[in-house]
XYZ file of C-alpha atoms in Angstrom:
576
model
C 9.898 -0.075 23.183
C 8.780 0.741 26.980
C 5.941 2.835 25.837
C 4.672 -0.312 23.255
C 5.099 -2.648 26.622
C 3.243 0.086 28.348
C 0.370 0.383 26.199
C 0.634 -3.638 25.569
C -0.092 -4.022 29.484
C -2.779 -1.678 30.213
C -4.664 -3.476 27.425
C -4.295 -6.686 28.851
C -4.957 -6.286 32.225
C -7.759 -3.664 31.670
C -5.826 -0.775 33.901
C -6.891 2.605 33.415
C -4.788 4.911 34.665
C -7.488 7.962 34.764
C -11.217 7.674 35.903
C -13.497 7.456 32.934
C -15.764 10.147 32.271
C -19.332 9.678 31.484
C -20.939 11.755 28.496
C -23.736 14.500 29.105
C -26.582 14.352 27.038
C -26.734 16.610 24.151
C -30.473 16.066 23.504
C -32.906 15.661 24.589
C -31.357 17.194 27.712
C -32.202 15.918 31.273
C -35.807 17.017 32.279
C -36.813 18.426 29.125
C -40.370 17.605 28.494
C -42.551 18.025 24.752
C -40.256 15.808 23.230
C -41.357 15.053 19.234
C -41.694 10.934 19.173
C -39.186 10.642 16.403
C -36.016 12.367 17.827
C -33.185 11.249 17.579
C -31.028 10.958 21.102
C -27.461 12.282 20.969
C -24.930 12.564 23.615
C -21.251 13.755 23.878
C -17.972 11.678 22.249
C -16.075 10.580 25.130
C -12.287 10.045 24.145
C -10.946 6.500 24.365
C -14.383 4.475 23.858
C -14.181 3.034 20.917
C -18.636 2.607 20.558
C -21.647 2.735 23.017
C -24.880 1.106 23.827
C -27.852 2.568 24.798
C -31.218 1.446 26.455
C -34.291 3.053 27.117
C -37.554 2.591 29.502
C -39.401 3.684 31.485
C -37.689 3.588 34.858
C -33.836 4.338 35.406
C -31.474 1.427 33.992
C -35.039 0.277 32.406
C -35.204 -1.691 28.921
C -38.715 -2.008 28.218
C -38.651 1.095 25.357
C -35.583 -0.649 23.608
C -33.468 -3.295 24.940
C -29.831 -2.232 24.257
C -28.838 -1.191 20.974
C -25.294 -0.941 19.884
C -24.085 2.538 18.646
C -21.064 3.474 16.255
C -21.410 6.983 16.949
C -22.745 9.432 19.588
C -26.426 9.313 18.299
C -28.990 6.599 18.025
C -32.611 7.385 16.029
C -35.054 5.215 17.421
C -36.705 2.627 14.445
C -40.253 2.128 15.742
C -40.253 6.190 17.267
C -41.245 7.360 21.308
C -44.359 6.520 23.333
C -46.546 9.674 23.441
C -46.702 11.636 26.330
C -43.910 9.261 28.521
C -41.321 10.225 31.217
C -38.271 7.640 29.330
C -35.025 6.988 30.646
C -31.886 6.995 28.454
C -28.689 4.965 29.815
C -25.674 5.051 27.808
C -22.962 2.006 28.217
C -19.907 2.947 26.869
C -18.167 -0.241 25.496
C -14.719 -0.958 25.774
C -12.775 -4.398 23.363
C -10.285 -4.551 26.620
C -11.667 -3.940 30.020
C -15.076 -3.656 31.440
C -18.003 -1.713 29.970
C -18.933 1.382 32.217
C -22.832 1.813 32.405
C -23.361 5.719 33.345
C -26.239 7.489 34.938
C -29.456 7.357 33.471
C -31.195 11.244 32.158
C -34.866 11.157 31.668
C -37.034 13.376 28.981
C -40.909 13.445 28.817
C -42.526 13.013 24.813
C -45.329 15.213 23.679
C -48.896 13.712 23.963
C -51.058 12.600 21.007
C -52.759 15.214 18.804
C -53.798 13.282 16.010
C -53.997 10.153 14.624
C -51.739 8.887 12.498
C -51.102 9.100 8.947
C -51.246 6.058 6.193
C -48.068 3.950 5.341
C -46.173 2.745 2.713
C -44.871 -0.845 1.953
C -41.128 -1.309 1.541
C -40.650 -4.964 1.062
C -42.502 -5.686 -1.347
C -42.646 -2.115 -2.701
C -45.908 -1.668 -4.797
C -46.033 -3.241 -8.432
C -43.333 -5.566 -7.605
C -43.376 -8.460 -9.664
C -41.680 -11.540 -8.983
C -41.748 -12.099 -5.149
C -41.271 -15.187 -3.524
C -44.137 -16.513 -1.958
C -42.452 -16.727 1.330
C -41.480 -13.085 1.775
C -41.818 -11.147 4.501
C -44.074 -7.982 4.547
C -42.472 -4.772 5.711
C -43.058 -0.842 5.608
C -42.347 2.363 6.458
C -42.738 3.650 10.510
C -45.163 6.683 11.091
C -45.002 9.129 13.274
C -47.332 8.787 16.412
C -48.338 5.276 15.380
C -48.787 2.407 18.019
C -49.145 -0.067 16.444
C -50.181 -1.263 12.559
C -53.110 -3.751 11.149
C -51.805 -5.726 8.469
C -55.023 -7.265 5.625
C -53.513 -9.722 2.662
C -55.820 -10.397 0.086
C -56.011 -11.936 -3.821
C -58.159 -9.396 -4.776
C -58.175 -5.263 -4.538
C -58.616 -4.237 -0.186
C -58.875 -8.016 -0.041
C -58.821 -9.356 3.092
C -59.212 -13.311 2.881
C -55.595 -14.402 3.299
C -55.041 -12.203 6.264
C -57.629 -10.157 7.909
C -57.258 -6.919 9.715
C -54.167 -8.696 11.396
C -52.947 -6.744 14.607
C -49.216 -6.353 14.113
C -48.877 -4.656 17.312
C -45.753 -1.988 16.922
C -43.461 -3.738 14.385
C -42.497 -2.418 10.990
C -42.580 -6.112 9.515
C -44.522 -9.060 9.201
C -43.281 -12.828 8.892
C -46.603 -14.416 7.789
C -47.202 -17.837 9.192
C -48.381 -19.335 5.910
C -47.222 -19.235 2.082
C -48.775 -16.759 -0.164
C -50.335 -18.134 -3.325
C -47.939 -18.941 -6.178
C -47.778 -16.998 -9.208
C -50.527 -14.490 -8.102
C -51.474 -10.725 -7.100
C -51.550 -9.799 -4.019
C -52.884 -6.860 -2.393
C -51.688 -5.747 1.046
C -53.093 -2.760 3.042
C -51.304 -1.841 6.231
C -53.033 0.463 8.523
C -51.515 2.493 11.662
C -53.227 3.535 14.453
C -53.000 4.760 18.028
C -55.072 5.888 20.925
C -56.924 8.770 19.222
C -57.924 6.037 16.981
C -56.903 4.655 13.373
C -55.815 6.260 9.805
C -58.064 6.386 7.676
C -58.187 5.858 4.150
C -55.453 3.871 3.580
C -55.267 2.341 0.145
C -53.392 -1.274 -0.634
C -50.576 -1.879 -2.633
C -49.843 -4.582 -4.799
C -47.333 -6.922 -5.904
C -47.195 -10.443 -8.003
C -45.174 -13.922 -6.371
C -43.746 -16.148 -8.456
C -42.814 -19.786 -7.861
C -41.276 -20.504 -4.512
C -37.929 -20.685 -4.231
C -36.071 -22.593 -1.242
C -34.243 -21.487 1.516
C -30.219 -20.995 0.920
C -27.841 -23.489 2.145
C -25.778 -22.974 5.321
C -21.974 -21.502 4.571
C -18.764 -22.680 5.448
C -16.063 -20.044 7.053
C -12.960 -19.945 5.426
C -10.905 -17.910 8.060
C -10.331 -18.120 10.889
C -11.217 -22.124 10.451
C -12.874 -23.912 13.210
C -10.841 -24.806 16.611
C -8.073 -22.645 14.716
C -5.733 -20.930 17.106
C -3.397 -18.112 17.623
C -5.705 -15.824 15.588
C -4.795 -12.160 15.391
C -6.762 -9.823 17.105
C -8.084 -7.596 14.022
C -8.689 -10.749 11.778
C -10.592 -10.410 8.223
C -13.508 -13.116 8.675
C -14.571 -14.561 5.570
C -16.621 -17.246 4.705
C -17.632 -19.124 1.535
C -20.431 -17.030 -0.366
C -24.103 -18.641 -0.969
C -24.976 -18.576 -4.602
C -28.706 -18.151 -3.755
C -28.055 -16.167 -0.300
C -29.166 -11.918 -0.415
C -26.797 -11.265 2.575
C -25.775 -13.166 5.799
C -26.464 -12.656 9.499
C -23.662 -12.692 12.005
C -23.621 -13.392 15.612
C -20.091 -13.701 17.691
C -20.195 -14.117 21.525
C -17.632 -14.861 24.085
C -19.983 -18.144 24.844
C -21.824 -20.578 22.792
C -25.252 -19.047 23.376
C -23.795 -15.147 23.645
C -24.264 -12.338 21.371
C -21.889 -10.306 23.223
C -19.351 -9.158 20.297
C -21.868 -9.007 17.326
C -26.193 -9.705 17.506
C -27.348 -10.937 14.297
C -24.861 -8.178 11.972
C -26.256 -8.374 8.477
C -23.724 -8.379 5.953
C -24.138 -8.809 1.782
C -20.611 -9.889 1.392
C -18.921 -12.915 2.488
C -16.564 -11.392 4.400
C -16.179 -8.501 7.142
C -12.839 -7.053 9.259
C -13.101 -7.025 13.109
C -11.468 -4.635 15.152
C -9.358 -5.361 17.944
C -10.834 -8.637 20.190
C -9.422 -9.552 23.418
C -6.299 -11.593 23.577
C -6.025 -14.996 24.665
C -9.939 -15.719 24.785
C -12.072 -17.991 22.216
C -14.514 -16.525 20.191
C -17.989 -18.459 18.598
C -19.516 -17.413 15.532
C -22.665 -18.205 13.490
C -23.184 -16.962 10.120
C -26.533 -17.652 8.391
C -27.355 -16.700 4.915
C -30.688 -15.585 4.209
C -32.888 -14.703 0.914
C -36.637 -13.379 0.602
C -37.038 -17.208 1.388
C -36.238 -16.786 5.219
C -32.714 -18.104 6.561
C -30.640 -20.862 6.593
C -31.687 -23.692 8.548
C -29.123 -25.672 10.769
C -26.016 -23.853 10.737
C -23.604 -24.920 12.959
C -21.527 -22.821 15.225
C -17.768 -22.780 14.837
C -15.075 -21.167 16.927
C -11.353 -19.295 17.192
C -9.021 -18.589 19.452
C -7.314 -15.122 19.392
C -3.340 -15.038 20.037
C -1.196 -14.475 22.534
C -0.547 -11.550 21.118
C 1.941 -9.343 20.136
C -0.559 -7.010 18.660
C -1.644 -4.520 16.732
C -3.516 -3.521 19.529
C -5.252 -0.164 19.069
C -3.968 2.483 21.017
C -7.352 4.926 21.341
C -5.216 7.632 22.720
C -3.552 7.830 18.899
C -5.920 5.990 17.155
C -3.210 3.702 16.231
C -2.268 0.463 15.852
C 1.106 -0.876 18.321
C 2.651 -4.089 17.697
C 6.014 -5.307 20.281
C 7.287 -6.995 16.860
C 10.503 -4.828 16.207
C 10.520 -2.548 12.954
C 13.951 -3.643 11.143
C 15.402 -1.833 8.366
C 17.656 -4.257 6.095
C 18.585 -4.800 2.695
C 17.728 -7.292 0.297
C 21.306 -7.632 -0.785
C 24.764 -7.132 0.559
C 28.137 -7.306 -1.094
C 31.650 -8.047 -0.456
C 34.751 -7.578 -2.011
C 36.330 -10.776 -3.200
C 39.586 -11.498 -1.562
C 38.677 -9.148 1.649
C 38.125 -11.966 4.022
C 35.161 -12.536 6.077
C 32.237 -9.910 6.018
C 30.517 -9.000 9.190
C 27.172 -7.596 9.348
C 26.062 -5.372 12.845
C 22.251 -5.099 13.406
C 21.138 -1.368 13.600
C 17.962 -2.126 14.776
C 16.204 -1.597 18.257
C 15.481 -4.857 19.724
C 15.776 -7.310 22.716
C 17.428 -10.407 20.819
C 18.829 -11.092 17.210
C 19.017 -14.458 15.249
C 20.793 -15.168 11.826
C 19.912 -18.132 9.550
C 22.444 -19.659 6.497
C 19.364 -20.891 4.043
C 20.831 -23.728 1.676
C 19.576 -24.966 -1.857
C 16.878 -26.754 -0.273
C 15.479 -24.091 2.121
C 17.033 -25.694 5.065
C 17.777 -22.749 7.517
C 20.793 -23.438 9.695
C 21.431 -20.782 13.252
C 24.840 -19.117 12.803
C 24.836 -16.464 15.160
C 22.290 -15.206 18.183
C 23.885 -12.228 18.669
C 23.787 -8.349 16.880
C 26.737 -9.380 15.071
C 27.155 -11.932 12.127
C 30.464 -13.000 10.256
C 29.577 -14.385 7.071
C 32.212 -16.413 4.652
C 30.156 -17.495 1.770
C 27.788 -16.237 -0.782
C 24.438 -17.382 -0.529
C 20.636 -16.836 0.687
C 20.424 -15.831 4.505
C 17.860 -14.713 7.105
C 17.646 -12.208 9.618
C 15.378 -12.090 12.668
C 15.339 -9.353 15.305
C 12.796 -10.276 18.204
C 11.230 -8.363 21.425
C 9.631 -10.589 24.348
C 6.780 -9.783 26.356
C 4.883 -11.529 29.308
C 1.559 -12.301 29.599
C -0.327 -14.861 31.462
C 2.712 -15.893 33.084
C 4.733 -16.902 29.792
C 7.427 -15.127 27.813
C 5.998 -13.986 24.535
C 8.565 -13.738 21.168
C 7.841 -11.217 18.861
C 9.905 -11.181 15.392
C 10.753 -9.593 12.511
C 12.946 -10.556 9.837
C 14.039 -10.535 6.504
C 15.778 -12.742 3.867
C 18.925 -11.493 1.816
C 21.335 -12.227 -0.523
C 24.958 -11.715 0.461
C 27.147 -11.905 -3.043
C 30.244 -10.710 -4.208
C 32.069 -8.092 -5.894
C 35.185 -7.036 -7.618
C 36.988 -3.662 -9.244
C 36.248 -3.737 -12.891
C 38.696 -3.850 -15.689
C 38.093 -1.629 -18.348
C 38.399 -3.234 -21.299
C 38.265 -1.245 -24.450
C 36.812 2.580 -25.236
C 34.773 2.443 -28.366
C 34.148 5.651 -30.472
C 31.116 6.555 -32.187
C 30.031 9.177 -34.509
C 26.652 10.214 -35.959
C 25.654 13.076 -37.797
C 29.103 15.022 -36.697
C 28.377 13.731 -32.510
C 31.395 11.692 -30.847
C 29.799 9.187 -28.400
C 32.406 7.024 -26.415
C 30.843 3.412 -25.668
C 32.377 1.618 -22.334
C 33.044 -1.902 -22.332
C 33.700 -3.775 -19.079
C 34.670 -6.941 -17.387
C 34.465 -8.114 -13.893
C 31.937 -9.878 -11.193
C 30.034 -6.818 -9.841
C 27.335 -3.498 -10.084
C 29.439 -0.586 -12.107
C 28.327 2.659 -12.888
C 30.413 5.532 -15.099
C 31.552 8.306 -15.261
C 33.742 11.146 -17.190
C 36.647 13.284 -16.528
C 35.576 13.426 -12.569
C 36.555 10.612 -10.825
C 33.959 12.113 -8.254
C 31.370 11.454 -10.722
C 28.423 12.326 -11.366
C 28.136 8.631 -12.104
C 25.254 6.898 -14.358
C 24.590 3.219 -14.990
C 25.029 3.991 -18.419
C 27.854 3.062 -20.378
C 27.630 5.197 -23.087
C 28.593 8.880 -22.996
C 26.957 11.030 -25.823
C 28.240 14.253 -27.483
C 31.551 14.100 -26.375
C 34.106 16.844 -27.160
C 37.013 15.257 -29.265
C 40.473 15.415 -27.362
C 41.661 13.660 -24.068
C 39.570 12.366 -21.796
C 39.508 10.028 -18.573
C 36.822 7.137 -18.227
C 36.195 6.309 -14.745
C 34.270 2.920 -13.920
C 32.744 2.127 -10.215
C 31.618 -0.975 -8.649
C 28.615 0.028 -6.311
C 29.720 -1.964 -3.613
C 32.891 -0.255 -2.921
C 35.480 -2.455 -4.547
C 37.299 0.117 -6.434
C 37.482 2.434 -9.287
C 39.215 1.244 -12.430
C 40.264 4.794 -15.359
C 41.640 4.704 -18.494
C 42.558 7.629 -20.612
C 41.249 7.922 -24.092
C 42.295 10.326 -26.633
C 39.722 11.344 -29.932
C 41.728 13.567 -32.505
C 39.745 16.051 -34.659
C 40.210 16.500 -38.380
C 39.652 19.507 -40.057
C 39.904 19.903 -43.688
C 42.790 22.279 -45.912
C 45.462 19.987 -44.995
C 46.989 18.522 -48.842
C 46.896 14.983 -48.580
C 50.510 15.328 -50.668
C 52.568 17.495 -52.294
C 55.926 17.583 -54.698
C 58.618 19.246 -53.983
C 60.871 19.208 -57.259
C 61.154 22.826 -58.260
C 58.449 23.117 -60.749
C 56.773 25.938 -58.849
C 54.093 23.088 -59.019
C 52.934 22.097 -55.236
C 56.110 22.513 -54.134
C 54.984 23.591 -50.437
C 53.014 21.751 -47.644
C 50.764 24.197 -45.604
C 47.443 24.285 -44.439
C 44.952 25.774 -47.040
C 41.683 27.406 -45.330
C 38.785 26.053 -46.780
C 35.934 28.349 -48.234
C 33.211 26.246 -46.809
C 34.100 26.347 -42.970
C 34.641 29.008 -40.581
C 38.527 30.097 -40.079
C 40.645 28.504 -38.399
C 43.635 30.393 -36.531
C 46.427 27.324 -35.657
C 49.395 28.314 -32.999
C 51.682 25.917 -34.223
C 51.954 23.031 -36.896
C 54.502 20.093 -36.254
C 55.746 17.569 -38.857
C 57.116 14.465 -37.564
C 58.660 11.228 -39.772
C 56.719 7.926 -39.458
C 58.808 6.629 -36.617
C 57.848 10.132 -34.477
C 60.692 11.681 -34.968
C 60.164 15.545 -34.766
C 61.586 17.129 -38.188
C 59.874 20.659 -38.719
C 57.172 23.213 -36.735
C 55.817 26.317 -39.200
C 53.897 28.918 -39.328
C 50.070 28.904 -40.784
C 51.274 31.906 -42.690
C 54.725 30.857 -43.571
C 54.619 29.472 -47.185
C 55.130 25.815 -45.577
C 57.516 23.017 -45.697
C 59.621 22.101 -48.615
C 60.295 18.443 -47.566
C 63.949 19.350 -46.222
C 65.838 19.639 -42.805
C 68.567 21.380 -42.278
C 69.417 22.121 -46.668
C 68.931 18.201 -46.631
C 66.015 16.777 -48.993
C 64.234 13.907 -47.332
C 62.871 10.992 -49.199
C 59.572 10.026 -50.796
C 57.278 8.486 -48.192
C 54.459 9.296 -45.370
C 55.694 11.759 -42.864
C 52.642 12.969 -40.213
C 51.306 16.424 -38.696
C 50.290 17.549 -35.003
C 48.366 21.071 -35.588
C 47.403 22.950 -32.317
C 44.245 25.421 -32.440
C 43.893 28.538 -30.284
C 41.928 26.533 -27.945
C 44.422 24.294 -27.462
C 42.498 21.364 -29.630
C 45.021 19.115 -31.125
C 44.555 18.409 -35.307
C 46.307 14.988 -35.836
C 46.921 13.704 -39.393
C 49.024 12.694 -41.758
C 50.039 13.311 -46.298
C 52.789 12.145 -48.762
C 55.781 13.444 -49.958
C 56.310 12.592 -53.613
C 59.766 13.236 -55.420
């Protein structure tokens, strides 16, 4: 938290706690002379300047060469090319979104004089065999190296001059011609350079064919931020309403009515653009005009914003970050309670100055309960928490909050209401059923778990087993014990014990079809559980008495026990 206050102040008051360094030139270097006219100048990245401006003339601080240019990186390429054979001064500004632009020392670098004259050009708008132009388009082409300046001819027929003659351009790379070209025609431009040795020479025209005029585009509207609106972040998205006719837009944003300071005529071809990082607490104007290969937009108005006092993101350029004073909060979107616990209380983890907590009824009414770290809360329902940090600028105390809306409901150990067995294809699968007001998960034989939100458990292993069900809240665990007997075949469903020599014995028979089976004990028990006989699996079996006494006619049942301890339950009839 101090080191987001920290970097919070030194962007709003513009403190630098170390003196800024200026870059050295990269090239051309300082004093270097033979310079080609279409270098391009590059200098050193400083750390912490976010972009740079650069001028050039031809006396230190000078302008006349270029009036300053904005610069994204650490190299600008001149459009229009060098003077020939000219001592020019480069001065590099390096710009700074929160405290005053440093303008460094200007280096100097001499061009190499004129050999030759210069070379023909090429048109780029409209390129040659174009078709379709509008009659009000502007003419523009290509720059060439060691030119001065450029003589523009229009014509209606081939190296025609009678719409514009031999027009002296000076040293631009377009031309906005003060008239309409003819509708629906050919026309056939020729654009020659030239310089102090003289002019190029056979230069050819190029052609293209207009169409009907078309009007200008209609003025936009911006969308966000909306005019007079305040309290706007300081890295907004600007967006505006898009032109249907409009090729792109051009952007200006100052710090006055009349300034260019933030953005000079950006062109954009969407209708909308992020801004990084303005100043806090200031009020911003912006002009957006569409244009087409009609011209622009006439009459657009000027609207304006005001950024917040703000509790950020501000860029830190040390990180390349973004640092807000708005807490970070880490909370759930539900808590539970146990019913029948009481009251729950809720402590705030979080690292912040202040804390606020909000009951939100069925109409979205929001209610204060507590302004502390603490809340005790004694009903279900919708609530909100907010965790805040303050800061102070221009004299006021600044709130900065987070929060978050929950759900605090309630829970309750389950009651296990009934194991269901399954079986497919030979597989036991035991299916859970459960009541209660709460979030269970399962589990088997472990109270410890692992647990699954899955209340069926597949391939189970006949024999006894424990079903463990959890609520997820805490509540409790509810178990109940469940016991799946195997069957095995070779156990007579009856037998008669009269002294025929017929079936007079009861014993396990191993079937042919299945592996063998090797049982430690068999038990016989009556129908009310009352143990009567154990035997052997290789004794010849029971004859239906106890004790010399015959027993009567009826169902009497059997527990056999496996060498692996796997308990055989079933049960046969003794007929007299």
């Amino acid at each position: 938290m101090l080191n987001r206050l920290y970097v919070l102040l030194v962007l709003l008051m513009g403190i630098s706690t170390y003196a800024q360094e200026c870059p050295n030139m990269l090239f051309p270097a300082d004093g270097v002379t033979n310079i080609p006219l279409d270098a391009t100048i590059d200098w050193e990245t400083v750390d912490d300047v976010p972009s740079y401006n650069i001028t050039l003339g031809t006396t230190p601080g000078g302008d006349d060469i270029l009036t300053s240019q904005f610069a994204s990186s650490s190299s600008y390429t001149p459009a229009l090319g060098l003077p020939a054979n000219t001592t020019i001064y480069v001065t590099i500004t390096l710009f700074f979104f929160d405290k005053p632009n440093i303008t460094c020392p200007s280096t100097s670098f001499t061009t190499e004089p004129l050999t030759a004259i210069p070379d023909c050009t090429q048109l780029t708008n409209p390129s040659d065999m174009a078709v379709d132009v509008n009659p009000n388009t502007n003419i523009s082409w290509n720059y060439v190296y060691g030119a001065e300046g450029y003589r523009l001819s229009l014509g209606t027929t081939p190296g025609g001059a009678e719409l514009l003659n031999n027009f002296d351009v000076q040293n631009t790379l377009t031309y906005n011609p003060t008239f309409e070209l003819p509708a629906e025609s050919t026309i056939y431009a020729t654009v020659v350079p030239y310089n102090s040795l003289g002019a190029a020479m056979g230069c050819t025209y190029q052609e293209f064919t207009t169409r009907a005029p078309s009007a200008l585009p209609d003025c936009t509207t911006i969308i966000y931020p909306q005019n007079g609106e305040t309290n706007v972040p300081l890295s907004p998205f600007l967006e505006w309403s898009a032109v249907s006719d409009a090729t792109g837009y051009i952007v200006t944003i100052g710090t006055t009515p009349a300034g260019s300071d933030i953005l000079e005529e950006g062109t954009f071809y969407t209708n909308s653009t992020p801004v990084v990082n303005f100043e806090p607490n200031k009020t911003f104007f912006i002009t957006i005009v569409p244009f087409n290969d009609a011209g622009r937009a006439e009459g657009c108005t000027q609207t304006s914003f005001t950024t917040l006092l703000g509790c950020g993101p501000y860029l830190d350029f040390d990180t390349g970050e973004y640092v807000t004073i708005n807490p970070e909060i880490d909370f759930p979107d539900t808590i539970s309670t146990c019913e029948n616990e009481g009251p729950l209380t809720i402590v705030s983890t979080d690292e912040a100055e202040g804390f606020r907590w909000y009951r939100i009824d069925q109409f979205g009414n929001e209610t204060l309960i507590s302004s502390n770290r603490e809340v005790t809360i004694t009903e279900n329902g919708q609530y909100r928490y907010e965790a805040y940090n303050t800061v102070n600028q221009s004299g006021n105390t600044i709130e900065c909050p987070s929060s978050k809306i929950f759900e605090v409901v309630s829970s309750e150990i389950p009651t296990i209401d009934g194991i269901r067995p399954e079986s497919f294809n030979g597989n036991l699968s035991l299916v859970v059923n459960v009541s209660g007001n709460g979030d269970y998960e399962y589990a088997i034989d472990h109270i410890d778990g692992p647990y699954t939100d899955n209340n069926t458990f597949e391939n189970i292993a006949p024999g006894n087993h424990t079903i463990y069900v959890r609520d997820k809240n805490g509540c409790g665990i509810a178990e109940k014990e469940f016991t799946q007997n195997l069957t095995v075949e070779g156990f007579p469903k009856f037998f008669t014990p009269n002294g025929d020599n017929i079936n007079d014995y009861w014993q396990f028979i191993q079937p042919k079809s299945s592996e063998p089976v090797l049982f430690r004990s068999i038990r016989i028990f009556d129908r009310y559980g009352t143990f009567l006989k154990q035997i052997s699996q290789y004794s010849q079996g029971w004859d239906g008495t106890v004790q010399g006494n015959r027993l009567p006619s009826g169902d009497y049942w059997f527990v056999a026990v496996n060498d692996s301890n796997q308990q055989f339950k079933g049960h046969f009839t003794l007929k007299r």
